[in-house]
PDB file of C-alpha atoms and ligand atoms in Angstrom:
ATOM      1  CA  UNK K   1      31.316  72.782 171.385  1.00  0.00           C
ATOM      2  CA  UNK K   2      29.898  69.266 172.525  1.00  0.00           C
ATOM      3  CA  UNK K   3      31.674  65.850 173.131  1.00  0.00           C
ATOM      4  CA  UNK K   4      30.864  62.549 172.398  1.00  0.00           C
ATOM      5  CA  UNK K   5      32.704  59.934 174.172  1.00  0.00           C
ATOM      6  CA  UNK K   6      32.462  56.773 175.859  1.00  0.00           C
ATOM      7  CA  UNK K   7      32.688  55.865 179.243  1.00  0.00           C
ATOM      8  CA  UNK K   8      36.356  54.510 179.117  1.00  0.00           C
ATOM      9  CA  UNK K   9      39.244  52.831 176.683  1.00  0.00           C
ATOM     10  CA  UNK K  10      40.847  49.588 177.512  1.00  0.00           C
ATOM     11  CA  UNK K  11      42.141  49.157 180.976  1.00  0.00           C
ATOM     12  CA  UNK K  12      41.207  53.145 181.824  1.00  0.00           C
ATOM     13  CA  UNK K  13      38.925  53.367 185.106  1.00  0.00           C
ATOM     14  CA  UNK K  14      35.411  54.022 183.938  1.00  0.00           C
ATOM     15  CA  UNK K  15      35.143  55.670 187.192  1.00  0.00           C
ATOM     16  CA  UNK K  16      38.535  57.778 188.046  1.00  0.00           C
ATOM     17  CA  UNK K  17      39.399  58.253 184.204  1.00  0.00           C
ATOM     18  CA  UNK K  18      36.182  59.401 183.058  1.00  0.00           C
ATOM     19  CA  UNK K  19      35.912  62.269 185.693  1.00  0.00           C
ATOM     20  CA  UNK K  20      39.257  63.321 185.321  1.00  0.00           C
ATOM     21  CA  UNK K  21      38.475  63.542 181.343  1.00  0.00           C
ATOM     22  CA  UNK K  22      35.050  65.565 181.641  1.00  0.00           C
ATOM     23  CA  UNK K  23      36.704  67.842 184.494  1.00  0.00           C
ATOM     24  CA  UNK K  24      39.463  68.953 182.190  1.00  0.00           C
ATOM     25  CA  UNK K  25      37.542  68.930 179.440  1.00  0.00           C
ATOM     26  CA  UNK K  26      34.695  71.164 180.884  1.00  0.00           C
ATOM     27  CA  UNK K  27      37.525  73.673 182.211  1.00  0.00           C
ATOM     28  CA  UNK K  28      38.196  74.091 178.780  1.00  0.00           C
ATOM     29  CA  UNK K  29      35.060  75.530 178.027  1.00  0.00           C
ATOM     30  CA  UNK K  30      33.096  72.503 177.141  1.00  0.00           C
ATOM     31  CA  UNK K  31      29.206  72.500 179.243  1.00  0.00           C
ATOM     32  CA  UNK K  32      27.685  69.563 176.567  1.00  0.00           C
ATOM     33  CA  UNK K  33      28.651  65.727 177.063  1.00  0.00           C
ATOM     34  CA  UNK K  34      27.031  62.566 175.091  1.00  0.00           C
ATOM     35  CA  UNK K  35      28.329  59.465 176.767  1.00  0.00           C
ATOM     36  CA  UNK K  36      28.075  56.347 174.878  1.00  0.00           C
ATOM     37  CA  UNK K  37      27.804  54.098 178.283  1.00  0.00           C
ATOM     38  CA  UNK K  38      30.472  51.418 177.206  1.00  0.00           C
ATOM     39  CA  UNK K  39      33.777  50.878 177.431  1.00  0.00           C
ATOM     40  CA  UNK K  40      36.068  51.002 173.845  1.00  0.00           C
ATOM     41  CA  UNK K  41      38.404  48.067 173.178  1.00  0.00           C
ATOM     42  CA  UNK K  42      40.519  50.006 170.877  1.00  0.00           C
ATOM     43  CA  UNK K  43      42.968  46.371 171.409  1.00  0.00           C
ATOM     44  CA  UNK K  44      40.988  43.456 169.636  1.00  0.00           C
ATOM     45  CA  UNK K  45      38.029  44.583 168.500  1.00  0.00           C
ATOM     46  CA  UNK K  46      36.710  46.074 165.386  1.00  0.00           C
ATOM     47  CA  UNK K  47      34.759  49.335 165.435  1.00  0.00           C
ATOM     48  CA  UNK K  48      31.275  47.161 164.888  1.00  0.00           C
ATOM     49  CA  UNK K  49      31.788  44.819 167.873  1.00  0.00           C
ATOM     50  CA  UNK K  50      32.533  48.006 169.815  1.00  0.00           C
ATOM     51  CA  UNK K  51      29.414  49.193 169.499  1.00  0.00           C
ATOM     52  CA  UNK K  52      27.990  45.989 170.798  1.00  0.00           C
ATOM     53  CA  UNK K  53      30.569  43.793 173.073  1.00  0.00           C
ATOM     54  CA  UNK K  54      31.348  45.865 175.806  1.00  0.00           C
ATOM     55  CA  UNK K  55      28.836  45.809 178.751  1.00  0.00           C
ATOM     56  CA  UNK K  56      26.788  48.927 179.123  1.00  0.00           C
ATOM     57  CA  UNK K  57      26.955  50.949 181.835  1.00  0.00           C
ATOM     58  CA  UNK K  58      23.858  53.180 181.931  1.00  0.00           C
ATOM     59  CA  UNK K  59      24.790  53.739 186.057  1.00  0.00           C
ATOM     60  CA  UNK K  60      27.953  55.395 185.396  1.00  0.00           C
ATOM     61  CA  UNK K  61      26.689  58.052 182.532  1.00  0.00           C
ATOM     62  CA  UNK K  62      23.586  58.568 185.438  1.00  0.00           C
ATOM     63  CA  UNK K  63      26.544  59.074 188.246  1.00  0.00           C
ATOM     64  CA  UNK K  64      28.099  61.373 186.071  1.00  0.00           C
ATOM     65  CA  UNK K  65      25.068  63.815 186.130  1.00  0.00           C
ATOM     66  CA  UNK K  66      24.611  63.337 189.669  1.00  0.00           C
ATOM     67  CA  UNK K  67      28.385  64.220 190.104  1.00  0.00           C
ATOM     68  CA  UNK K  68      28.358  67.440 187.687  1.00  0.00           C
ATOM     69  CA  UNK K  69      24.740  68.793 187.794  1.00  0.00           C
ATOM     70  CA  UNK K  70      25.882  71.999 185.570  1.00  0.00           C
ATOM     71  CA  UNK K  71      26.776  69.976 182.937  1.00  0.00           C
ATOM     72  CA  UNK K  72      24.536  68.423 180.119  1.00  0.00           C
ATOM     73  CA  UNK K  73      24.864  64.864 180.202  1.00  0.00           C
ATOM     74  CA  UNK K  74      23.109  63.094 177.385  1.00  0.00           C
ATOM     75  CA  UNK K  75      23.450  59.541 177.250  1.00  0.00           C
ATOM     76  CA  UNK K  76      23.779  57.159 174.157  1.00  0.00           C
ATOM     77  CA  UNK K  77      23.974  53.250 173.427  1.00  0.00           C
ATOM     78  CA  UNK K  78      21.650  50.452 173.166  1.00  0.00           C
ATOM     79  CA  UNK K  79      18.533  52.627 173.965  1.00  0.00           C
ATOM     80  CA  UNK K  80      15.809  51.276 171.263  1.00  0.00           C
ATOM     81  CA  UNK K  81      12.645  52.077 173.014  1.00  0.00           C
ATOM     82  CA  UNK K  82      11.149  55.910 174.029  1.00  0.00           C
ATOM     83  CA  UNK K  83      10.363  54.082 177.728  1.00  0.00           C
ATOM     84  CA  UNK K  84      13.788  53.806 177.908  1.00  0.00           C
ATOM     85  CA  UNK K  85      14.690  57.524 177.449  1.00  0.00           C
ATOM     86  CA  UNK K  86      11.893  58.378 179.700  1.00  0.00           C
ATOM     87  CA  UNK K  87      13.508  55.672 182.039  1.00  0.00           C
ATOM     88  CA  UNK K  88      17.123  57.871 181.646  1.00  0.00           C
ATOM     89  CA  UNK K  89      15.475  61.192 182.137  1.00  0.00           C
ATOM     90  CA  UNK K  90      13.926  60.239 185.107  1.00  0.00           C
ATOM     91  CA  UNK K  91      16.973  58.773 186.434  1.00  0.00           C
ATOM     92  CA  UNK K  92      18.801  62.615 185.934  1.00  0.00           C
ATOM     93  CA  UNK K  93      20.258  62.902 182.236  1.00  0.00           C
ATOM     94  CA  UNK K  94      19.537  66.001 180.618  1.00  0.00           C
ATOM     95  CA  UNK K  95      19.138  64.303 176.926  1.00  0.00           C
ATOM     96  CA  UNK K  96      18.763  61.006 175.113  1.00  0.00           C
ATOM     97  CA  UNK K  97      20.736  59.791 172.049  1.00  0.00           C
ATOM     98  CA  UNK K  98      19.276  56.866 169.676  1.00  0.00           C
ATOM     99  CA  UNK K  99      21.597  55.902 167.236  1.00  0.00           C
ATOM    100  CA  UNK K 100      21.179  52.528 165.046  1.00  0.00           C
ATOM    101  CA  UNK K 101      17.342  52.452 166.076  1.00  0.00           C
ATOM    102  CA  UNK K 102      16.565  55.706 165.107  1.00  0.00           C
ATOM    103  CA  UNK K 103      17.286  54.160 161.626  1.00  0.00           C
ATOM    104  CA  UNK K 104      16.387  51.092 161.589  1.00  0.00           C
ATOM    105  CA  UNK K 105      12.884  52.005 162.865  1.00  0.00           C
ATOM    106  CA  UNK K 106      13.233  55.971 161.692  1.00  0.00           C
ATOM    107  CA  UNK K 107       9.026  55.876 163.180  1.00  0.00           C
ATOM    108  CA  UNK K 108      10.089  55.603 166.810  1.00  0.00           C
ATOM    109  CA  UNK K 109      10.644  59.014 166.178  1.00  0.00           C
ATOM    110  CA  UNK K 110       7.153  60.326 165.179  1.00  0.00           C
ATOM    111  CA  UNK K 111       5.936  59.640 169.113  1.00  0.00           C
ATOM    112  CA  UNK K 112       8.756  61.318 170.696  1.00  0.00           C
ATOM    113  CA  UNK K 113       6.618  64.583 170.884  1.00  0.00           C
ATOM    114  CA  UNK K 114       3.641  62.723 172.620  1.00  0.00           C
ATOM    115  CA  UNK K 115       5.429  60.261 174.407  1.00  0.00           C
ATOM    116  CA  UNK K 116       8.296  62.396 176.189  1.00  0.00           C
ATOM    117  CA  UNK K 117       6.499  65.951 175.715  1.00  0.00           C
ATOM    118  CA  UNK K 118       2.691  65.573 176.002  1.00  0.00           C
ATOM    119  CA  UNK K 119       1.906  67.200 172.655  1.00  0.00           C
ATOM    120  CA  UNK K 120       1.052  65.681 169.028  1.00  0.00           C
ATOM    121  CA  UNK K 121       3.546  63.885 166.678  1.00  0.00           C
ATOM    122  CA  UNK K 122       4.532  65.693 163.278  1.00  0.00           C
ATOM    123  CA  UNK K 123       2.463  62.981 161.625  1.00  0.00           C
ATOM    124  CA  UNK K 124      -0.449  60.752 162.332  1.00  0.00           C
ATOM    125  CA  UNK K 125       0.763  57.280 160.097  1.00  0.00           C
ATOM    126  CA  UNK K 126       3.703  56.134 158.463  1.00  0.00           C
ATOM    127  CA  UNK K 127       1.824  56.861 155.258  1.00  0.00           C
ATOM    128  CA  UNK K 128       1.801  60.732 156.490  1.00  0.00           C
ATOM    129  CA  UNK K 129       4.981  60.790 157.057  1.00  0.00           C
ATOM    130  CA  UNK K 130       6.332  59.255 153.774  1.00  0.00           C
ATOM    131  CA  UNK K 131       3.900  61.859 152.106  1.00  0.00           C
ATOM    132  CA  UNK K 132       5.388  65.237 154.087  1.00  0.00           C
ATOM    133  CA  UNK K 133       8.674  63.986 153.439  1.00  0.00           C
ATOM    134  CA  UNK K 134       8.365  63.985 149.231  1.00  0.00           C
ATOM    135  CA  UNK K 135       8.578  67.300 148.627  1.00  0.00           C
ATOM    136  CA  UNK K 136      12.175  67.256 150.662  1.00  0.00           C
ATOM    137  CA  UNK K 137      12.405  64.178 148.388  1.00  0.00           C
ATOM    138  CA  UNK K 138      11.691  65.944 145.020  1.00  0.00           C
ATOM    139  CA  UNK K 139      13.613  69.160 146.121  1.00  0.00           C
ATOM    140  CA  UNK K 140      16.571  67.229 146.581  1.00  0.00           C
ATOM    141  CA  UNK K 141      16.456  65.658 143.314  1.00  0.00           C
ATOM    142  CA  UNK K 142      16.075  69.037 141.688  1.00  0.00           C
ATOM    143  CA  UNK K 143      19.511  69.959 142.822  1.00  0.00           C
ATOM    144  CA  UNK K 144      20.868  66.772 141.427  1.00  0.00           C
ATOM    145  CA  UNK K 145      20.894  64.609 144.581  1.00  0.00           C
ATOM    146  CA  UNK K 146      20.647  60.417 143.855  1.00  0.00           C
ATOM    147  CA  UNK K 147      17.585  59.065 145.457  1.00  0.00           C
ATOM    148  CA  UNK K 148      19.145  56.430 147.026  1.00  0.00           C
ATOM    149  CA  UNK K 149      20.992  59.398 149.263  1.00  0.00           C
ATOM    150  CA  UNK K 150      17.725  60.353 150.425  1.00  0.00           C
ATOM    151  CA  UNK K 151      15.896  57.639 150.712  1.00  0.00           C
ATOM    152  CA  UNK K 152      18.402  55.129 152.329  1.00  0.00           C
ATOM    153  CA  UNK K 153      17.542  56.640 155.160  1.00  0.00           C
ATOM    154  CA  UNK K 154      13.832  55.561 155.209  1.00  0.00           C
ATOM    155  CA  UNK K 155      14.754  51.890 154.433  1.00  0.00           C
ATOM    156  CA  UNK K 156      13.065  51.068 157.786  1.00  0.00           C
ATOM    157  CA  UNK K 157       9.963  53.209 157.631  1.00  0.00           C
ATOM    158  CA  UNK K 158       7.584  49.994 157.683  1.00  0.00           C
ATOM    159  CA  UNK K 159      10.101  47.966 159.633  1.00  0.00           C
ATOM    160  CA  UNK K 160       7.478  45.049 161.101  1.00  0.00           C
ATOM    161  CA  UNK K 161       4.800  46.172 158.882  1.00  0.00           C
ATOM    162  CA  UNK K 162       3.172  44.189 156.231  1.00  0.00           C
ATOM    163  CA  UNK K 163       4.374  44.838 152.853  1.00  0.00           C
ATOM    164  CA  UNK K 164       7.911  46.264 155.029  1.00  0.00           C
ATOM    165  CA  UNK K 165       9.928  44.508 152.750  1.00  0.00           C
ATOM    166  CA  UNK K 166       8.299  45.206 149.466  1.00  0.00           C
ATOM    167  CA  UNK K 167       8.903  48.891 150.771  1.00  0.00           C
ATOM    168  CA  UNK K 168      12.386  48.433 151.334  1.00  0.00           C
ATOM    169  CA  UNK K 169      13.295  45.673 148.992  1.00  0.00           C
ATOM    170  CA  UNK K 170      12.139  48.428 145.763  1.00  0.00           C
ATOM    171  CA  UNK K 171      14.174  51.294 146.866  1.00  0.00           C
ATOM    172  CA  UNK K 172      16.943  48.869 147.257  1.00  0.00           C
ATOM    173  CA  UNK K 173      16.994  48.070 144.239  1.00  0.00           C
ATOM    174  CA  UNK K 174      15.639  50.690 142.293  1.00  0.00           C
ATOM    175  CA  UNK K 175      16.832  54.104 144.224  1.00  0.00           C
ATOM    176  CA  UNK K 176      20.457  54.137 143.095  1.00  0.00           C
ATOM    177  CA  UNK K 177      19.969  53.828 139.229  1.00  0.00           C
ATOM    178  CA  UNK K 178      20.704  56.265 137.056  1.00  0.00           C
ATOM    179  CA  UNK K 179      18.449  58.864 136.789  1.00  0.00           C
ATOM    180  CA  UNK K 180      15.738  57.232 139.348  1.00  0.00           C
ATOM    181  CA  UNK K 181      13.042  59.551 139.868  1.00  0.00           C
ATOM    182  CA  UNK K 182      10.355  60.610 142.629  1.00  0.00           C
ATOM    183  CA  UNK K 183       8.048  57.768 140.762  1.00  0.00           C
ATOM    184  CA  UNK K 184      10.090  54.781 142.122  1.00  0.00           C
ATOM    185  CA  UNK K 185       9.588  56.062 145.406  1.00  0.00           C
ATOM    186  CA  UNK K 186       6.041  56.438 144.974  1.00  0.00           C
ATOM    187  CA  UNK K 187       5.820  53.124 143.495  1.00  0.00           C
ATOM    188  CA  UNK K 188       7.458  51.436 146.858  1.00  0.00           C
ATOM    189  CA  UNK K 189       4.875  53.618 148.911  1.00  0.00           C
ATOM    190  CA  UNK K 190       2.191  51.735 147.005  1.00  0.00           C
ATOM    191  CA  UNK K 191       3.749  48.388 147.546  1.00  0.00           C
ATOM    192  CA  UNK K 192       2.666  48.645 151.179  1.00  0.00           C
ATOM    193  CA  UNK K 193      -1.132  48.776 152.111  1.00  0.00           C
ATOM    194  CA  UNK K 194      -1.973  51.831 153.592  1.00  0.00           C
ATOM    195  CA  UNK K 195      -5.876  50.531 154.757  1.00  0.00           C
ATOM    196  CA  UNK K 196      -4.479  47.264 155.903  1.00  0.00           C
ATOM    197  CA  UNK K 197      -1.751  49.082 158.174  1.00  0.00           C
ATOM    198  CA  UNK K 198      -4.297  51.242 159.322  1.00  0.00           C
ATOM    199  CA  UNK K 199      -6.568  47.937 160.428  1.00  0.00           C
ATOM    200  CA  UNK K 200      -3.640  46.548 162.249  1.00  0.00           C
ATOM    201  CA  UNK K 201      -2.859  49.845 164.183  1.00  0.00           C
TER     202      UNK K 201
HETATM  203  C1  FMN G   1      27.562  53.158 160.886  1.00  0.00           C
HETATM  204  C2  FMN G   1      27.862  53.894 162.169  1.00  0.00           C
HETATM  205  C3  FMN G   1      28.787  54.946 162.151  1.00  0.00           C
HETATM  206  C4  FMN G   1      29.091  55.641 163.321  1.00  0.00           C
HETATM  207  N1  FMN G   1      29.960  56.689 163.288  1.00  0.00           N
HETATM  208  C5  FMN G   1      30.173  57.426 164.417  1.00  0.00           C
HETATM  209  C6  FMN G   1      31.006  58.586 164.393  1.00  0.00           C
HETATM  210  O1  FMN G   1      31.557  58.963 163.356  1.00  0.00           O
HETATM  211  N2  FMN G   1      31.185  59.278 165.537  1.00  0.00           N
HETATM  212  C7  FMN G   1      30.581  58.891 166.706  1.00  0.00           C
HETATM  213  O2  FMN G   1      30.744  59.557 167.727  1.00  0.00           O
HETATM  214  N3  FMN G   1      29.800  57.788 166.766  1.00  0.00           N
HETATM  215  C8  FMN G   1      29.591  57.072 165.643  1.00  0.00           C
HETATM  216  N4  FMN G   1      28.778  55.968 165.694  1.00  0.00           N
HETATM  217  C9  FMN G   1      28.297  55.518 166.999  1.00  0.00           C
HETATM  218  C10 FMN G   1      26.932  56.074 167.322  1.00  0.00           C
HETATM  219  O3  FMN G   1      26.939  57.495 167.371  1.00  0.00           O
HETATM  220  C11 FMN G   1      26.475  55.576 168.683  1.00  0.00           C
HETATM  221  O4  FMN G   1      27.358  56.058 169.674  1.00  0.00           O
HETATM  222  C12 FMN G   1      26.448  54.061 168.761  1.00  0.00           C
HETATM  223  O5  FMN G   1      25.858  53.501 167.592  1.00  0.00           O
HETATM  224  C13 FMN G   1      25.698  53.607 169.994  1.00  0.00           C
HETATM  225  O6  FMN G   1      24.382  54.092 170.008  1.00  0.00           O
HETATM  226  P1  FMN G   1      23.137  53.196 169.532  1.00  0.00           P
HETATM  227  O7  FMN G   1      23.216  51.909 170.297  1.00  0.00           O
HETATM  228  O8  FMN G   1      21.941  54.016 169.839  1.00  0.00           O
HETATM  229  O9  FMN G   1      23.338  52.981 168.060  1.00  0.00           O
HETATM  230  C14 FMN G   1      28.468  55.268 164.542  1.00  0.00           C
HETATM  231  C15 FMN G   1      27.531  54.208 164.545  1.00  0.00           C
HETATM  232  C16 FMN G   1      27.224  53.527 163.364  1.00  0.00           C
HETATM  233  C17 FMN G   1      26.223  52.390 163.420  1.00  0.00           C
END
């Protein structure tokens, strides 16, 4: 069992409340925490603006782990950039969650391995990884999946890239029709340059 929470509701004490929370929630059994490091205003704002309104407070998810040293503490919110998780890890969390970046800019993730572990990346360009990910693509649409279920989540692949928006801007469009095949997601691969990106990089 793990738990995801944040770091307070409403007029709780981020400091007094959220230890009392983890300590009866880790007597219970539980050894995993992900703290999102803001507060939620369950009174007056929507779900979106609480992912964004409240202040973070990275120092209180890193006092946490100072405070409970056999627990995992991961930490989550507002971390877009892999020097930032190594910034978190060095300052004592055991683990790093990236939410909205991870899909907005899903290649962050292809230099976790050699950024954070010191070992090669599952794939050398974005073009790579597009092309190990069809098969999942085409195996999924064997078993009657919409393509627009898989590849909505790659909407961001060439996020900043020329031809980015072509990329997107096709599956958009084209990935939720009615029997849309592997060949429209081919099509938006070639809609972005895979020479010129490698020029630019
Ligand atoms: C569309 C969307 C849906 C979310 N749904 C959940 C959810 O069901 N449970 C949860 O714990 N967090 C949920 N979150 C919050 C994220 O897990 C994360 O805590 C939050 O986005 C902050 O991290 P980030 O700044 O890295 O995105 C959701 C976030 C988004 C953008």
């Amino acid at each position: 069992m793990t738990v995801k929470c944040r770091i307070g509701i409403d007029e709780q004490d981020e400091d007094a409340d959220l230890e009392r929370f983890v300590e009866q929630v880790a007597a219970a059994g539980c050894e995993t925490f992900v703290i999102h490091a803001r507060k939620a205003w369950l009174q007056g704002l929507s779900p979106k603006e609480n992912r964004d309104v409240p202040p973070l407070n990275y120092a209180r998810v890193h006092r946490l782990k100072a405070q409970h040293p056999e627990l995992h503490i991961g930490i989550n919110g507002g971390i877009k950039s892999l020097e930032s998780c190594q910034a978190h890890l060095d300052a004592g969390v055991d683990s790093v969650m990236i939410g909205r970046e991870a899909y907005q800019n899903p290649w962050l993730l292809a230099s976790v391995d050699q950024a954070l572990y010191q070992r090669p990346g599952p794939a050398t360009s974005r073009h790579a990884a597009a092309r190990a990910f069809r098969p999942y693509i085409v195996e999924r649409l064997a078993e009657g999946a919409r393509l627009n279920h898989v590849t909505r989540h790659l909407l961001g692949l060439f996020q900043g890239c020329p031809g980015g928006r072509r990329f997107r801007r096709h599956l958009s469009e084209h990935a939720h029709r009615d029997g849309a095949g592997i060949a429209v997601y081919d099509d938006a691969l070639g809609l972005v340059d895979e020479e010129r990106l490698a020029e630019i990089a």
